[in-house]
Coordinates of C-alpha atoms and ligand atoms in Angstrom, one line a residue:
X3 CA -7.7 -2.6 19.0
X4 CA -9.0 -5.4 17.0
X5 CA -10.5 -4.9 13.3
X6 CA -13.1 -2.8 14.1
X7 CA -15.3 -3.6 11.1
X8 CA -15.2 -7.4 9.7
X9 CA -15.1 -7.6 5.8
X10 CA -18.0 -9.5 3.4
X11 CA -16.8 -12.6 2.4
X12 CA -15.7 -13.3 -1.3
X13 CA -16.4 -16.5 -3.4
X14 CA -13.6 -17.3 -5.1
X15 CA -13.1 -18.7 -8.5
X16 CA -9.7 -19.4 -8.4
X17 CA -6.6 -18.1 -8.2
X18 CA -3.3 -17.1 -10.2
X19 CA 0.4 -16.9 -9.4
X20 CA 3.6 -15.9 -11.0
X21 CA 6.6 -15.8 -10.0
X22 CA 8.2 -12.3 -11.0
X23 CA 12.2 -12.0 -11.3
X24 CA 12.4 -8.2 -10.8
X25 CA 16.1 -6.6 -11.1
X26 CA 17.7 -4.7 -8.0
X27 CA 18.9 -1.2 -8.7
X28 CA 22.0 -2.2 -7.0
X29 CA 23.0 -6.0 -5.3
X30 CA 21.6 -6.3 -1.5
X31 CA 24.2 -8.4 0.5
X32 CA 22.9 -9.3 4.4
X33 CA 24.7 -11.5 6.7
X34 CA 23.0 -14.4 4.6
X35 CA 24.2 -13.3 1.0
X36 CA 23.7 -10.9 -2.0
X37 CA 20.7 -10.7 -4.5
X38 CA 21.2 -8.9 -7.7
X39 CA 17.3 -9.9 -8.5
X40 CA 14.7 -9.7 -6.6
X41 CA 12.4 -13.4 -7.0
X42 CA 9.3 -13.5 -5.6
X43 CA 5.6 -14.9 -6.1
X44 CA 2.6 -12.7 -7.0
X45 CA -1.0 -13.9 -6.1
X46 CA -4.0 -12.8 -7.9
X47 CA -7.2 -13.9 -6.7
X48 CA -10.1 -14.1 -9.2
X49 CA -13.7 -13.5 -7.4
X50 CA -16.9 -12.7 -9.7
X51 CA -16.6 -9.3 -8.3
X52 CA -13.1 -8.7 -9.2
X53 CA -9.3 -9.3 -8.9
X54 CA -7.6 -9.1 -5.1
X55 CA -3.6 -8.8 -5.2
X56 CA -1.0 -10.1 -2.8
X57 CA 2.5 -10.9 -2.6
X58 CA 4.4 -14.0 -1.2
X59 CA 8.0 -12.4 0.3
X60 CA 9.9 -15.5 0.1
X61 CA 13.5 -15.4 -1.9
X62 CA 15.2 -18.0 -3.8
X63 CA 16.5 -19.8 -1.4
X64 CA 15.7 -21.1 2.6
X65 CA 18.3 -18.3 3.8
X66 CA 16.7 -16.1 5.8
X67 CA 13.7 -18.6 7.1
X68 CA 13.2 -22.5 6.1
X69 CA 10.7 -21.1 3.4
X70 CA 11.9 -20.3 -0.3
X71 CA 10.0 -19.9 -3.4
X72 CA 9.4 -22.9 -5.0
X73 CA 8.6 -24.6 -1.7
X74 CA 5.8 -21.9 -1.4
X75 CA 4.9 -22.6 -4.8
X76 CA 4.5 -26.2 -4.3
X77 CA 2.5 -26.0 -1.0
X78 CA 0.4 -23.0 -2.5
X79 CA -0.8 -25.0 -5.5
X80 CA -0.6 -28.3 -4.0
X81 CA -2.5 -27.7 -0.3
X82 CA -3.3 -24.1 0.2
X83 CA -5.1 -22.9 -2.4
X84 CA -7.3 -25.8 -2.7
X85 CA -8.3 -25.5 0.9
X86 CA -9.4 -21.5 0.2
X87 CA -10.9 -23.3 -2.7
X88 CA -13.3 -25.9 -1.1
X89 CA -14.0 -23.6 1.6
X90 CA -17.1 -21.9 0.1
X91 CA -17.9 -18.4 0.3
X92 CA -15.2 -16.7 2.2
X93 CA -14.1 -13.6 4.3
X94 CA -10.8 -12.3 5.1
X95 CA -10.8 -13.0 8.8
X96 CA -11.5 -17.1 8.0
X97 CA -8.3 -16.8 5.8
X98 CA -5.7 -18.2 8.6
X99 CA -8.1 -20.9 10.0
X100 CA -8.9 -22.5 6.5
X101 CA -4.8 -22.6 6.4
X102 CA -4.0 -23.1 9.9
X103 CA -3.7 -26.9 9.3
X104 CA -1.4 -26.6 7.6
X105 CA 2.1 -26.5 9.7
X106 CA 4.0 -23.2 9.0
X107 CA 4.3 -21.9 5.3
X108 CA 3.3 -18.4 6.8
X109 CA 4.8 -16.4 3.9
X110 CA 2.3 -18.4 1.5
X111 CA -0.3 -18.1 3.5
X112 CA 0.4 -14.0 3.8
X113 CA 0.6 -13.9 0.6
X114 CA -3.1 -15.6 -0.2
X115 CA -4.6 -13.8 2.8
X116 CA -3.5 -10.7 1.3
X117 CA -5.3 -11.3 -2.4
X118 CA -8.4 -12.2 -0.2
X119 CA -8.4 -9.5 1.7
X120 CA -7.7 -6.7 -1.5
X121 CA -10.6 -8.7 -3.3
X122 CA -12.8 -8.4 -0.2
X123 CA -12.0 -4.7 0.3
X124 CA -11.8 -3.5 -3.5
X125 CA -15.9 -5.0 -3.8
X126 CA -16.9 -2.9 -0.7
X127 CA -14.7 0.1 -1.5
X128 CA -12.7 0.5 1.6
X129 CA -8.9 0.9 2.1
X130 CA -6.5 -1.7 3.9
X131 CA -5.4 1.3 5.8
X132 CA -9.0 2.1 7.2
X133 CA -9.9 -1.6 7.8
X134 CA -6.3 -2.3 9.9
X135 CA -6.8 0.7 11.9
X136 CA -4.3 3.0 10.5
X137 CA -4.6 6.8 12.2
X138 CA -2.3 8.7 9.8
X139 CA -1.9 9.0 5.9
X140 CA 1.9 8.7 5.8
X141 CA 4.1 7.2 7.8
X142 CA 8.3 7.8 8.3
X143 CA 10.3 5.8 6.0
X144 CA 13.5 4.1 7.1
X145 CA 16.1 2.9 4.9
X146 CA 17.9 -0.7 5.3
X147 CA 21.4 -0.7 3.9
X148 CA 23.1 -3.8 2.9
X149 CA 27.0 -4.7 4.3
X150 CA 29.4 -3.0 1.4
X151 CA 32.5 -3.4 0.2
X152 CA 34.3 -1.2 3.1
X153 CA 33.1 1.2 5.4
X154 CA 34.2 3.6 3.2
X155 CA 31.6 2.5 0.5
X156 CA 28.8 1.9 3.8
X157 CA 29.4 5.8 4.3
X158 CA 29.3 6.8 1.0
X159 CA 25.8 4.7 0.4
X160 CA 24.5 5.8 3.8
X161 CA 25.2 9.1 2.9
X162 CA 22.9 9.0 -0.6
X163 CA 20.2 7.6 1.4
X164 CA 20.3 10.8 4.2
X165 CA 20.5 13.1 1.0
X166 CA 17.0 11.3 -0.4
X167 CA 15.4 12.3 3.0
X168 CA 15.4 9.1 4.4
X169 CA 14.6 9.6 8.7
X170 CA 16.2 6.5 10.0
X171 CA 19.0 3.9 8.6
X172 CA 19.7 0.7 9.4
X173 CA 23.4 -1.0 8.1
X174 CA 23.1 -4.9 8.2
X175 CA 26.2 -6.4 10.4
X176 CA 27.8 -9.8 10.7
X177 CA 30.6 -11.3 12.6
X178 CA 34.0 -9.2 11.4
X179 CA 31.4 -6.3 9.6
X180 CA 30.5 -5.1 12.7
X181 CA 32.0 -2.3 15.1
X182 CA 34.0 -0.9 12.6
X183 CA 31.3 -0.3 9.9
X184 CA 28.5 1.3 12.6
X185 CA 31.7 3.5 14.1
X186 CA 32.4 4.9 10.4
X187 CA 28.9 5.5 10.1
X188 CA 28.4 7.2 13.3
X189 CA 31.7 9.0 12.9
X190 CA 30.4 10.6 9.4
X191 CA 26.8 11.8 10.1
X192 CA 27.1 12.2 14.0
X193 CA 23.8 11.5 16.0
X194 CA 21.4 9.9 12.8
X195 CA 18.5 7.3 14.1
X196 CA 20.2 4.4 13.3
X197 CA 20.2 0.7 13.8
X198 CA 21.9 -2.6 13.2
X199 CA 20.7 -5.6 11.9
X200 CA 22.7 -9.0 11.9
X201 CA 20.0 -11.6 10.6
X202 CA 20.7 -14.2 13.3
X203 CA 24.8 -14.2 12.1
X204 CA 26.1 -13.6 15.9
X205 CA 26.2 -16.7 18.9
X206 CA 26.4 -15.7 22.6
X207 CA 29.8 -16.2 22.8
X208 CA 30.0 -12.8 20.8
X209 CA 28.4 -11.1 23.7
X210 CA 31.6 -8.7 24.8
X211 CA 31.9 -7.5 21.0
X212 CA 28.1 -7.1 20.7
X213 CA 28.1 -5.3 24.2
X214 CA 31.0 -3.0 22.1
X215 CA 27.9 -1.4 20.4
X216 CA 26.6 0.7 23.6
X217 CA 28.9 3.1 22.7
X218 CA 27.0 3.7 19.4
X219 CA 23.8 4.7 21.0
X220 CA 22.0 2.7 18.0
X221 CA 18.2 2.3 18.3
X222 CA 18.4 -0.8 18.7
X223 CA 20.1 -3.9 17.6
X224 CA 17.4 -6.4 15.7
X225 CA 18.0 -10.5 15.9
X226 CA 21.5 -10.9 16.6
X227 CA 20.8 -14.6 17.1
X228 CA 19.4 -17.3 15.7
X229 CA 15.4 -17.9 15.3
X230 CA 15.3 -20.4 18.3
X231 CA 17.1 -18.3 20.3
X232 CA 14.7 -16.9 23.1
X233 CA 16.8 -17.9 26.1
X234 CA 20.0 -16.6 24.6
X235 CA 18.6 -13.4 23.5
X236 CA 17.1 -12.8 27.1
X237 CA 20.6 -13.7 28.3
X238 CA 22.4 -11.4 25.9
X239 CA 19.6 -8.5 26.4
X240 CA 20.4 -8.5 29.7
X241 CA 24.0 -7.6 28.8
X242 CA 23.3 -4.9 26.3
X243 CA 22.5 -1.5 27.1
X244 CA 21.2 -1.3 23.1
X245 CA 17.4 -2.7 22.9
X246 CA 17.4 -6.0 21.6
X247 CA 14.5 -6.1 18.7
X248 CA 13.6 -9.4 17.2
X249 CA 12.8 -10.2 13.7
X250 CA 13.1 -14.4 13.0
X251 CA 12.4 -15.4 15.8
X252 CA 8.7 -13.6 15.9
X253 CA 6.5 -16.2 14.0
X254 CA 3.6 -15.3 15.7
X255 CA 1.6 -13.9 18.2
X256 CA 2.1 -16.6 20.3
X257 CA 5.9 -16.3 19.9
X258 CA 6.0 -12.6 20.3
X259 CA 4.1 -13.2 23.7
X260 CA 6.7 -15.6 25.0
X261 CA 9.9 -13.3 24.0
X262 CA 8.1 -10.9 26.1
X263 CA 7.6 -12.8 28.4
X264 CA 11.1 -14.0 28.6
X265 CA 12.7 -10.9 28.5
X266 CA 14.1 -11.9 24.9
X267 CA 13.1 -8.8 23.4
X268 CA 11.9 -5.0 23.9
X269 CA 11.2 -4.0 20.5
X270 CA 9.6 -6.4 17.9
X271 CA 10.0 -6.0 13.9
X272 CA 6.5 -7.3 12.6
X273 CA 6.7 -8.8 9.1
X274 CA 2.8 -9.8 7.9
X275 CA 4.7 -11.9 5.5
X276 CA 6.7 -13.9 8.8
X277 CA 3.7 -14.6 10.3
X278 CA 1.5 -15.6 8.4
X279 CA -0.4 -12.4 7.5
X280 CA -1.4 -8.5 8.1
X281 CA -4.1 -9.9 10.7
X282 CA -1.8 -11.7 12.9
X283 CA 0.6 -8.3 12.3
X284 CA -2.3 -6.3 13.6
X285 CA -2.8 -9.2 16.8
X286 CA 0.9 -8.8 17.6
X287 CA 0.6 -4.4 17.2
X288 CA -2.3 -4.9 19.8
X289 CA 0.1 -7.5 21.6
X290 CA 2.7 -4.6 22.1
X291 CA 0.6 -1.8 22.4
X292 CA -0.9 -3.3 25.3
X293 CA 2.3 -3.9 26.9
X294 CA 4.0 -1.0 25.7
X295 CA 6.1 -2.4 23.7
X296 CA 7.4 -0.2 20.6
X297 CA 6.7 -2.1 17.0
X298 CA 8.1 -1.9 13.5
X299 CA 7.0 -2.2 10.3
X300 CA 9.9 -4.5 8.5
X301 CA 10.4 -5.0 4.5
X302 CA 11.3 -7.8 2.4
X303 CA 11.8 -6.0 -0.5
X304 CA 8.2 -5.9 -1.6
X305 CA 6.8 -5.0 -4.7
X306 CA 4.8 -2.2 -5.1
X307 CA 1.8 -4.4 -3.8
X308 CA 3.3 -5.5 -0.4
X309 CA 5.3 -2.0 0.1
X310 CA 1.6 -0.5 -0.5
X311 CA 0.2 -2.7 2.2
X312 CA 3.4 -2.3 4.5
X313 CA 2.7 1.6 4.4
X314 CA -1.1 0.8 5.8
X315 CA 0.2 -1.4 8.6
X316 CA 3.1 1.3 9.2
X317 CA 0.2 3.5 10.0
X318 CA -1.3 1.9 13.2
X319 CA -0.7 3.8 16.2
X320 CA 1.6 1.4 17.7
X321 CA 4.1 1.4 15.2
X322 CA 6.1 4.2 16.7
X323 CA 9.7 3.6 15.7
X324 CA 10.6 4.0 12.0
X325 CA 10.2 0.9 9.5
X326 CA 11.8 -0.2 6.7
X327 CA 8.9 1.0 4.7
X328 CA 11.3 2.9 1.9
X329 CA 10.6 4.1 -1.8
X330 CA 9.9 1.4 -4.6
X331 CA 13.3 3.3 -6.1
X332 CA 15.2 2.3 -3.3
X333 CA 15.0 -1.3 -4.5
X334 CA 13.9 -1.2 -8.4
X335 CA 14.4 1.2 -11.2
X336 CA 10.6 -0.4 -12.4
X337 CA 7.6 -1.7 -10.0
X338 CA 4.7 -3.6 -11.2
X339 CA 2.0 -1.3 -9.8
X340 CA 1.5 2.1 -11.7
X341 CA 2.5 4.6 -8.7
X342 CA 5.0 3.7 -6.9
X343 CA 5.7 4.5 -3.3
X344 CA 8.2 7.7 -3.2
X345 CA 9.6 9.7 -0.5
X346 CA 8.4 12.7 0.6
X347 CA 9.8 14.7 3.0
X348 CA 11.1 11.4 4.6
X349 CA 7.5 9.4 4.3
X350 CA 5.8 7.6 2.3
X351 CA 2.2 8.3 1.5
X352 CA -0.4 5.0 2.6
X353 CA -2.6 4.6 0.3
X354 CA -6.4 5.8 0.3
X355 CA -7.8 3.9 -2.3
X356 CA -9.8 0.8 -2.6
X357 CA -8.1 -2.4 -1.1
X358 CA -4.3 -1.9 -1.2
X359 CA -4.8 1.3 -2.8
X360 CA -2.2 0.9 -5.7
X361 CA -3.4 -0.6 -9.6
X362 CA -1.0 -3.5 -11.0
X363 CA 1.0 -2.0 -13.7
X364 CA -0.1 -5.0 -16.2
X365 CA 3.0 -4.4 -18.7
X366 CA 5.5 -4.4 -15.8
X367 CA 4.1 -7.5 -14.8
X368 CA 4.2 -9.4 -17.4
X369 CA 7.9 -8.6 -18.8
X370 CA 9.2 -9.6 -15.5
X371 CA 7.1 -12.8 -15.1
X372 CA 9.1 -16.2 -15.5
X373 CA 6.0 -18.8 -14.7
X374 CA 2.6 -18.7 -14.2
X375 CA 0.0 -20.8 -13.0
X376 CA -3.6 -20.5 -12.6
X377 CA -5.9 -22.7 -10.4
X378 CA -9.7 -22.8 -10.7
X379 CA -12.2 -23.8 -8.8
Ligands
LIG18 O1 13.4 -2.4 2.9 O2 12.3 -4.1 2.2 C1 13.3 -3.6 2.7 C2 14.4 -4.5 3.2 C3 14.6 -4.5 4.6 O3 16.6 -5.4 5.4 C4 15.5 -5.6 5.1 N1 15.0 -6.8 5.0 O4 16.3 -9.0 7.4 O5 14.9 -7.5 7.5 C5 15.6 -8.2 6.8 C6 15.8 -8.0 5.4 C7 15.3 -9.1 4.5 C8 15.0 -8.8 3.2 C9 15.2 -10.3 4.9 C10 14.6 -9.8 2.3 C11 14.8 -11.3 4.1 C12 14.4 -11.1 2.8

């Protein structure tokens, strides 16, 4: 199901980023490291008819994918936005072919397709939720916990989460954090939706321990190897009784095609912000959908402005497994838009407004801002 309704184009003026240093209630440690603060690039983009927000997901440093934040920062004032620039008169859907020579980059270029596409949406009064083609007004939210000191501490945080209401949790695993924290999970709240996530940390040669997991009945176990990985995840699917879902290694449509194809994958994590924006996310739904492949919505500990567009893409029809599309409290004691997502009743409410549906909490956004840059045209 394809966007149903193009939006009008927008001429843009210019544009403005920041990049935001917004604390974490409590430090986030993946197979790849711990943040304590959350650093990340907000996109403003000024049109005669008003502002359009978006929000560039990269972190500090090239951990989890080769980009990182100054990197985007560079390309976005250097190449990127100039292109969106010179391009005239613009709609949302011309976005991704203004960028597209430009190699990779795909968080930036989420992150400028999504101010163009608020801007676009806000003028004509429709809701990213009604222009995706999302067919409910909440969606189940899921809850990714980070590896903690002992699986002591894992059960005592996964336990807070359940308590909140969140539906489904996922623990993050790596090589010697692995059977022995999902078991103590599983052996404290008995059959729970949950999930494992090891961010790329595992090889094949960790097949037999990976295999170890069955016993777990998990949902599924997202991207235990590297991003180049197809052949050895098809290889190591084959092994597993646990679904194999992929994360990294989905930079695209194209890509999510071939790890179908190859048997790499049965479940896919979309990420607008992986690949390159929340049209390619809704190309790679209809992907899926069409071969009945089950799709979630994944986080990178958005902002309010990303989380709000998360919870419109979460609302597709094809996105029938749980995504990590939790509370703004989950991740920060203060957001920079002025309602926050919050759980209810284990979802979160997608928002009906105009464009992404949430208002930028101005104050917020400035006391967490550390530079700022505007371009014009
Ligand atoms: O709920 O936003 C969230 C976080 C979900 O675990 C989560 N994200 O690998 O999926 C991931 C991980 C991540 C976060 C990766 C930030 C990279 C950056």
């Amino acid at each position: 199901m394809p966007i149903a309704r193009a939006a009008a184009s927008v001429n843009l003026d210019g544009f403005e980023l920041r990049v935001l240093h917004l604390p974490l209630v409590s430090p986030f440690t993946t197979s790849f490291g711990t943040e304590t603060v959350r650093e990340v690039i907000i996109v403003r983009a000024i049109t005669a008819d008003g502002d359009g927000w978006g929000e560039i997901v990269t972190q500090q440093a090239p951990l989890y994918s080769s980009e990182y934040t100054h990197g985007a920062w560079d390309v976005a004032q250097r190449y990127l936005i100039p292109a969106l620039l010179d391009a005239g008169p613009l709609a949302p859907e011309d976005v991704a072919g203004a960028l597209a020579p430009f190699v990779g980059h795909r968080m930036a270029k989420a992150g400028l397709e999504l101010a163009v596409l608020d801007a676009a949406l806000r003028a004509e009064s429709r809701s990213l939720g009604e222009y995706l083609g999302a067919t409910t007004d909440r969606v189940p939210s899921g809850v990714s916990v980070g590896i903690q000191r002992d699986p002591a501490a894992l059960v005592e945080a996964v336990g807070g989460y359940l308590d909140e209401g969140y539906v489904r949790i996922k623990i993050k695993i790596k090589p010697g954090r692995d059977l022995a924290d999902t078991a103590a999970v599983r052996d404290a709240f008995g059959a729970i939706p949950l999930q494992v996530d090891a961010n790329s940390a595992f090889t094949l040669a960790d097949a037999d321990t990976l295999a170890e997991l069955d016993r777990f009945d998990l949902l599924l176990i997202e991207q235990p190897l590297q991003e180049d990985d197809l052949v050895d995840h098809a290889a190591l699917a084959r092994r597993l009784r646990t679904p194999v879902c992929l994360d990294e290694s989905i930079t695209s449509r194209k890509a999510a095609a071939d790890a179908l194809a190859l048997g790499a994958a049965s479940i896919i994590n979309i990420k607008a912000g992986r690949i390159g924006g929340y049209l390619e996310a809704v190309a790679i739904h209809d992907l899926c959908r069409d071969a009945g492949i089950p799709v979630w919505c994944g986080g990178m500990l958005e902002t309010g402005i990303g989380r709000a567009a998360n919870a419109a893409l979460a609302a597709l029809p094809g996105f029938t497994l749980t995504g990590d599309v939790s509370a703004s409290g989950r991740f920060y004691s203060r957001d920079i838009v002025t309602e926050p997502a919050v759980l209810e009743n284990g979802h979160v409410r997608v928002p009906t407004g105009p464009g992404i549906g949430v208002e930028i909490d101005q104050i917020a956004l400035d006391e967490f801002t550390v530079d700022r840059v505007e371009l014009r045209r």
